[in-house]
Each structure stands twice: as C-alpha cells, then as structure tokens.
PDB file of C-alpha atoms in Angstrom:
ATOM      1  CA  UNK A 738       2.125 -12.759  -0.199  1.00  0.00           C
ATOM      2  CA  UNK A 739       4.571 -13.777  -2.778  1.00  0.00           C
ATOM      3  CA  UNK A 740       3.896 -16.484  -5.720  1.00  0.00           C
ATOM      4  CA  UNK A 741       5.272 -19.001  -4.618  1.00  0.00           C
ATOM      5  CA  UNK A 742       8.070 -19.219  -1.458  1.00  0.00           C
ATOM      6  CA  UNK A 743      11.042 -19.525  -3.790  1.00  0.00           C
ATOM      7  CA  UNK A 744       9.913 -15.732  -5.179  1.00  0.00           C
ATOM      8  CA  UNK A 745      11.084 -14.278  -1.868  1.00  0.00           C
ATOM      9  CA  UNK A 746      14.804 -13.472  -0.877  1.00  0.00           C
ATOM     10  CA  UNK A 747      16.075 -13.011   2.559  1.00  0.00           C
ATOM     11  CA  UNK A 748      17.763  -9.197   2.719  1.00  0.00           C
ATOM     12  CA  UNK A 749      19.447  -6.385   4.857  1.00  0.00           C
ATOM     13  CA  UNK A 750      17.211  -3.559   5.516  1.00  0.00           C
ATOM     14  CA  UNK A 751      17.813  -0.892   3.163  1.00  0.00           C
ATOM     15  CA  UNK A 752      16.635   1.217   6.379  1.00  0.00           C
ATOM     16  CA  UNK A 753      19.472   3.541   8.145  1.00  0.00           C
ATOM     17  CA  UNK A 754      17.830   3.517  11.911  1.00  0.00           C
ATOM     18  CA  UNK A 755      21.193   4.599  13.289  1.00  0.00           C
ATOM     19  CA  UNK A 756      22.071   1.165  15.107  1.00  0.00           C
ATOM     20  CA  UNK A 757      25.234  -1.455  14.326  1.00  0.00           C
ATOM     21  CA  UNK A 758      24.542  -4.573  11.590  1.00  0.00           C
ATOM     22  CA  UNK A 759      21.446  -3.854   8.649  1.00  0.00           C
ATOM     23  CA  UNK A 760      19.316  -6.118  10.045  1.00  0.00           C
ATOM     24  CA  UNK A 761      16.682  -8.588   7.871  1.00  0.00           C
ATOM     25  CA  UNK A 762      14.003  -8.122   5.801  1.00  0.00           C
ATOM     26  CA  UNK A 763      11.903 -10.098   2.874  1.00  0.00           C
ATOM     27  CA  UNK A 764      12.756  -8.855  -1.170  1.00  0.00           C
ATOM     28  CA  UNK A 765       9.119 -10.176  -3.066  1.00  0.00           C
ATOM     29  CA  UNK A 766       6.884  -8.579  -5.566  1.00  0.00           C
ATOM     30  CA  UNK A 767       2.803  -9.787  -4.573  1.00  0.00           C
ATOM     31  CA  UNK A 768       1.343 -12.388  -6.215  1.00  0.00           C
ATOM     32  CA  UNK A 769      -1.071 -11.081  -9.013  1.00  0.00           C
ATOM     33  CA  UNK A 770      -4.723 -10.134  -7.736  1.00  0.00           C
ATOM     34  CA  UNK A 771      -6.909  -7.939  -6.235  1.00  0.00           C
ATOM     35  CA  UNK A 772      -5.763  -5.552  -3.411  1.00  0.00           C
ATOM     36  CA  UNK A 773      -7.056  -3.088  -1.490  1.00  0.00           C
ATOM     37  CA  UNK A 774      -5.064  -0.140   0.020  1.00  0.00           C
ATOM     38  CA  UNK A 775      -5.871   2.024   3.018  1.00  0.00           C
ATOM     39  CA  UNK A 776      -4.032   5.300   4.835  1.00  0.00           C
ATOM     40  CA  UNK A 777      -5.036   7.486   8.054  1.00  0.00           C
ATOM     41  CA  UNK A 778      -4.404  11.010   7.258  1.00  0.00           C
ATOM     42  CA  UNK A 779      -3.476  13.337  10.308  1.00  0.00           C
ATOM     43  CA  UNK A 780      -5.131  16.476   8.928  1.00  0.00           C
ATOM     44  CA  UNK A 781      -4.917  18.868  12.218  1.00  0.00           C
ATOM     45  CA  UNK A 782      -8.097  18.620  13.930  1.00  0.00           C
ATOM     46  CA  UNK A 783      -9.392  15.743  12.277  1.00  0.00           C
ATOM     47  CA  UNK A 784      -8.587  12.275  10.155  1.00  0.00           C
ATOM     48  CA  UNK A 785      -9.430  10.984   7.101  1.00  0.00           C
ATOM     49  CA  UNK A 786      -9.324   7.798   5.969  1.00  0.00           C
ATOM     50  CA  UNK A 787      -7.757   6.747   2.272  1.00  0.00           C
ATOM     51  CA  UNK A 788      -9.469   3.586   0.259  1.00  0.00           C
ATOM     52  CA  UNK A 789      -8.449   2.782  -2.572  1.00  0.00           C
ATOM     53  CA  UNK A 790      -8.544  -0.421  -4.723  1.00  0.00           C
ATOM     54  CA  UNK A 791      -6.736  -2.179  -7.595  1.00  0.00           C
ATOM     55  CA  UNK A 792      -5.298  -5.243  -8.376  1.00  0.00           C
ATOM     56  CA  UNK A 793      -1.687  -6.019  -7.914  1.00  0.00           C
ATOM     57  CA  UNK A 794      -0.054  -7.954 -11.561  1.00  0.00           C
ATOM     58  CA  UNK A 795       2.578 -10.262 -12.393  1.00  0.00           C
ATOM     59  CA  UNK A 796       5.850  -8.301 -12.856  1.00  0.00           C
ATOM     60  CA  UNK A 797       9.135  -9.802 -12.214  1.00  0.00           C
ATOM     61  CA  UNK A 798      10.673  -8.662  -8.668  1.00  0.00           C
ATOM     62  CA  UNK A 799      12.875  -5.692  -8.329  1.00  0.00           C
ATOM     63  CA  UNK A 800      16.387  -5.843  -6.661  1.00  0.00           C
ATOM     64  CA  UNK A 801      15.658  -3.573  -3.672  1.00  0.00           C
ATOM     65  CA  UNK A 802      15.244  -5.462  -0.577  1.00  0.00           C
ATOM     66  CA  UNK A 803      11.719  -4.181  -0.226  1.00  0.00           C
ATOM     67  CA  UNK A 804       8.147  -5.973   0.119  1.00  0.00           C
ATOM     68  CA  UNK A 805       6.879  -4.267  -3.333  1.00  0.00           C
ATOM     69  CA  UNK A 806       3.513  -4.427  -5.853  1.00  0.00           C
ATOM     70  CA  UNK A 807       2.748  -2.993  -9.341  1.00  0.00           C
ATOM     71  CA  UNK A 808      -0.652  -2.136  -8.836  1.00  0.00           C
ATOM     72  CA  UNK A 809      -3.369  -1.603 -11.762  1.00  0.00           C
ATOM     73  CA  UNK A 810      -5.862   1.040 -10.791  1.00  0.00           C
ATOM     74  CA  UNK A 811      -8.987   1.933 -12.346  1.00  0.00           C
ATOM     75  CA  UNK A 812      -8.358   5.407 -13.512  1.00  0.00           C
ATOM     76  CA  UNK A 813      -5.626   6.564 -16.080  1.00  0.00           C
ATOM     77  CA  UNK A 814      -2.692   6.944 -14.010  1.00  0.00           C
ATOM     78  CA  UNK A 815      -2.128  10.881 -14.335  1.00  0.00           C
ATOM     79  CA  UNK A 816      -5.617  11.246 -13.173  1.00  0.00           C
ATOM     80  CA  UNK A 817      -5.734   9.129 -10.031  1.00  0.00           C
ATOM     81  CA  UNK A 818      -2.074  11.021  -8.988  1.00  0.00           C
ATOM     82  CA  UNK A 819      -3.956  14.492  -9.436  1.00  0.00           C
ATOM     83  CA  UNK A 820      -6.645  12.746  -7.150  1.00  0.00           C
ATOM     84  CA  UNK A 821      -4.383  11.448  -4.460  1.00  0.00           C
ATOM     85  CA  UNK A 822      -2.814  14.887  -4.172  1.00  0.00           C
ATOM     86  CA  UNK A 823      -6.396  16.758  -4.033  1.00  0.00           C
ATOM     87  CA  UNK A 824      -7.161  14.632  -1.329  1.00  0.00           C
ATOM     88  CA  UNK A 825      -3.956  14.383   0.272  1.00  0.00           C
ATOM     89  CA  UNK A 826      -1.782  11.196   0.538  1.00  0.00           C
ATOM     90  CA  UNK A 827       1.076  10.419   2.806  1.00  0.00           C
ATOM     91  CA  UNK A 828       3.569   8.294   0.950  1.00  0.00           C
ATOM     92  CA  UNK A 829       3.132   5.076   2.593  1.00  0.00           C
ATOM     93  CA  UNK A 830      -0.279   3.176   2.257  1.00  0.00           C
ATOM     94  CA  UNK A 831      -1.312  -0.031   3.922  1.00  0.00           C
ATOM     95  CA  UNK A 832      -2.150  -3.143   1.883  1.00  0.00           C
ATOM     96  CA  UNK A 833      -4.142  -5.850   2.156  1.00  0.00           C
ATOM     97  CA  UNK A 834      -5.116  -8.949  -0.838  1.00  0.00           C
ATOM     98  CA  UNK A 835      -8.044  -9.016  -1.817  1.00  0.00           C
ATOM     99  CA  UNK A 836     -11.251  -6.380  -1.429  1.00  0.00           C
ATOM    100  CA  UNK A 837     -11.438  -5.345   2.354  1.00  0.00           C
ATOM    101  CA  UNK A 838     -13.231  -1.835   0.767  1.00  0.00           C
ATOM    102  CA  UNK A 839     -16.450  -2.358   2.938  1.00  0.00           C
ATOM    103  CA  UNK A 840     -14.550  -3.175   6.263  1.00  0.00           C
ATOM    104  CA  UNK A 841     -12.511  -0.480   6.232  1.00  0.00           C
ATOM    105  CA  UNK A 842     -15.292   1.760   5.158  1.00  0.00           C
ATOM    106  CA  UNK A 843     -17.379   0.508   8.141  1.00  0.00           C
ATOM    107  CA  UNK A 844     -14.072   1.137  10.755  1.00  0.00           C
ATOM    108  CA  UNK A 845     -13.745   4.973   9.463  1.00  0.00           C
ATOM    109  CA  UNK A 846     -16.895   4.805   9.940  1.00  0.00           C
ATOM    110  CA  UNK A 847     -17.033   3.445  13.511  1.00  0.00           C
ATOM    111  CA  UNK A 848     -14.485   6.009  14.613  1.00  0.00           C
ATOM    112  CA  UNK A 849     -16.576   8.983  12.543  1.00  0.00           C
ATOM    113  CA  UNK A 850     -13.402   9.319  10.446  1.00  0.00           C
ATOM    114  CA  UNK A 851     -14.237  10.852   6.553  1.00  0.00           C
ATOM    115  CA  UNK A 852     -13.489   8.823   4.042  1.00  0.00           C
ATOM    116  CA  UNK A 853     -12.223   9.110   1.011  1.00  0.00           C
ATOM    117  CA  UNK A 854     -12.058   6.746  -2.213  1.00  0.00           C
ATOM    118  CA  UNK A 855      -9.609   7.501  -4.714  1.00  0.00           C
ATOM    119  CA  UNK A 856      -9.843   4.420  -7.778  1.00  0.00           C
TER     120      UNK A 856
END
C-alpha cells in the first residue's frame, strides 16, 4: 500500500475503544495511483451503493497514526463535496488501488442495490 516498506511506521491506535494499552496500527500515506473508493449507505428501507474514483498522489505522510491518501478527483473539489452530500455519504469510504469501478458496479448490482457515481 505504501511506497516502499520503509514509508510505513508502526503506531498506537489513535482509537479510544475503552480497553487498557493503545494497541498497534500502521502510519503510511498510499503510494501514488489510481484508486477506487466504494460505501454502502443504510438509507431506511433500502441501500445504495457509493463509487467513486480518483487517483491517490505523492504527498509526504502525515503524523497521525492513520492509514491515509490525498486523493485527486475528477471534479473541482467544491463541486464533488456538494455531490457527495446530495447523494449522501457516510464519512468513512472503502478503498481499493487501482479501478475496481465495474466490479463493484456489477455486486450492487447483484444484490439490486442503486448505485451511485460521484467523480
């Protein structure tokens, strides 16, 4: 996921989950490239299914024992935050390198779960 291996640092978890110690986790900003990200939206009666795409660039890593990205998307930024919050947006989103855009088109699809593409 990182660069290279000497790009990631071994951390505590800057999670609180209410037990003794902080426990581990990896600090690394993505290597540069093209991602795709993905989220389930619980909307009641129904899901729908968040796609988006971009491409994840070089930017040196941030000191806050996270797994993080700086993502490029299509759209001028403003405009693709309106989108996201027309179409609802929880604040976590999956990830995946590279362009997995039809696959997770075709499971939404599979499950008859809407989609919608925000780029």
């Amino acid at each position: 996921m990182a660069k290279n291996d000497d790009e990631v640092l071994l951390t505590g978890s800057p999670e609180e989950w209410g037990f003794e110690g902080s426990g581990l986790n990896y600090e690394l900003i993505l290597k540069p490239g093209e991602v795709t990200m993905g989220h389930f939206l619980n909307l009641g009666d129904s899901y729908q299914m968040l796609i988006s795409r971009g491409e994840s660039i070089a930017y040196p890593r941030l000191p806050c024992n996270e797994l993080h990205a700086m993502i490029r998307v299509k759209s001028e930024v403003r405009q693709y935050l309106k989108e996201l919050i027309n179409v609802g947006c929880a604040h976590h989103v999956v990830l995946a390198a590279g362009d997995a855009w039809r696959e997770l088109q075709k499971t939404a699809e599979l499950m008859r779960i809407k989609t919608v593409v925000v780029e």
